[in-house]
Amino acid sequence: MSIPKRDTAAEQLSEYSEEHEDNHDKITTTWGVPVPEKDASLTIGYHGPILLQDYNLIDEIAHFTRERIPERVVHAKGAGAFGYFEVTHDITEYTAAKIFSEIGKKTPIAVRFSQVAGELGYPDTIRDIRGFAIKFYTEDGIWDLVGNNAPIFFVKDCALFPSFIHTMKRNPKTHMRPDYDMFWDMITLRPETTHTCLIFFSDRGIPASFRKMHGYGTNTFAFVNAHGKFFYCKFHYRSEQGVENMDPKVAQKLAGEDPDYHLRDLYNAIENEEYPSWKFYVQIMTPEQAEKSSYDPFDDTKVWLHSEYPLIPVGRFTLNKNPSNYFAEVEQIGFDPAHLIPGE
C-alpha cells in the first residue's frame, strides 16, 4: 500500500492534538459518568474472568455494536458541509417565504453531496448522477431541497423509481454489480429515460469535484406570495468555481489510488478557506402558462426552456465549515422533499 502525499485532511489528528494540548476533559460513559479506567477490563485477579459489574466495558461494547446504521438504499456514499444562504435579489412578488424576505438576509444551511447508486465503500470517481441536497434552517422551520447535478431524472412516475434503482444495484442471484442487462433493459423499455441517460454518459457523468458542478431541484415546486397567488418554480444552483469534469481514464486511476477523492477535495478546500459557493436561481411559470404549455411542466424527465422561463437570480450560498463529527452530522442527516415552509 502506497502512502499518499500528506494534505490538509491528513493533518487532522495532529492539529486536534495541538489545539487540545491543555484540555483535561475526562472520558465519560454514555450517561455522563467519568470512566476511571479506559484501557483495561475489571477481572477477578490478573488471570481471572471479566466481571459483569464492569459497567464501563458493557457500555463500551453496547455502544460499539450499535454505532453503525444501515447505509441508504440510494445516495449511500456522500460528503457534507455547512454554511449559509444569502439573499441577493428580491423575489417577494413570487413568494411570502421569510427566507427570501429581504436582500442580505442569511440563513444557515447544511449540504450533502453523494452518488446515487454507489454503495458506501465505492470510489468517488465512478460514473453516476450526483446528489446535491440542501437543508435550510429557516425561522419558519426546516426546508429540505432534495436535488441532483442533473436538471432531470430518468423516470416520470415515482412508481418506477424502485425498479429503476434495482437495475443499478447488485443482481439478486449473482450478487454482482453492474449488471448491464438489467440496466439496459430498463433504459430501452422506458424511452423517457433517454434524456437523463445522455447526461449520465456525457462528461457530466464524472464531475471533477463536488465544488465544480451545478445543482438542480429537479422537481417542480410552487411559490405562494403574500396575496395568495401561486407560481410554479424550479430551482437551479450554479457553481461559482465553474464546471469541470474528469477524464474517464483519470477517474479509473483515482478509483484505485484515492477512492475518497471528492470527499478529500471538499474537506481540504474548506479547511484551506477556499470556500465553495453557488449562485441560486429560480425559473417561474404561472398557472396560465402551465395550462398552455406544449409539454408537461411537472414531468421530471423534461426541462423548462430557458428562452421561455429565464433564470431569475435569488441568492448565493457558501460552504465554510466542515463537520466536526462526520457520522453524527453527515451520515445521519436526512432530507425529506415534503419538508416545506410557508410561502411554498
mmCIF file of N, CA and C in Angstrom, residues 93 98 127 240 246 272:
data_model
loop_
_atom_site.group_PDB
_atom_site.id
_atom_site.type_symbol
_atom_site.label_atom_id
_atom_site.label_comp_id
_atom_site.label_asym_id
_atom_site.label_seq_id
_atom_site.Cartn_x
_atom_site.Cartn_y
_atom_site.Cartn_z
ATOM 1 N N GLU A 93 -42.361 39.179 -4.888
ATOM 2 C CA GLU A 93 -43.569 39.182 -5.718
ATOM 3 C C GLU A 93 -44.039 37.763 -6.017
ATOM 4 N N LYS A 98 -40.286 33.608 4.397
ATOM 5 C CA LYS A 98 -39.471 34.589 5.116
ATOM 6 C C LYS A 98 -37.987 34.473 4.787
ATOM 7 N N ARG A 127 -18.813 6.627 -12.638
ATOM 8 C CA ARG A 127 -19.815 7.357 -13.423
ATOM 9 C C ARG A 127 -21.181 7.207 -12.759
ATOM 10 N N GLU A 240 -19.880 28.727 -8.623
ATOM 11 C CA GLU A 240 -19.029 29.883 -8.901
ATOM 12 C C GLU A 240 -17.582 29.456 -9.132
ATOM 13 N N MET A 246 -14.193 15.076 -15.345
ATOM 14 C CA MET A 246 -12.974 14.278 -15.256
ATOM 15 C C MET A 246 -12.861 13.295 -16.417
ATOM 16 N N ASN A 272 -8.806 24.882 3.979
ATOM 17 C CA ASN A 272 -7.853 25.875 3.467
ATOM 18 C C ASN A 272 -8.516 27.225 3.178
#
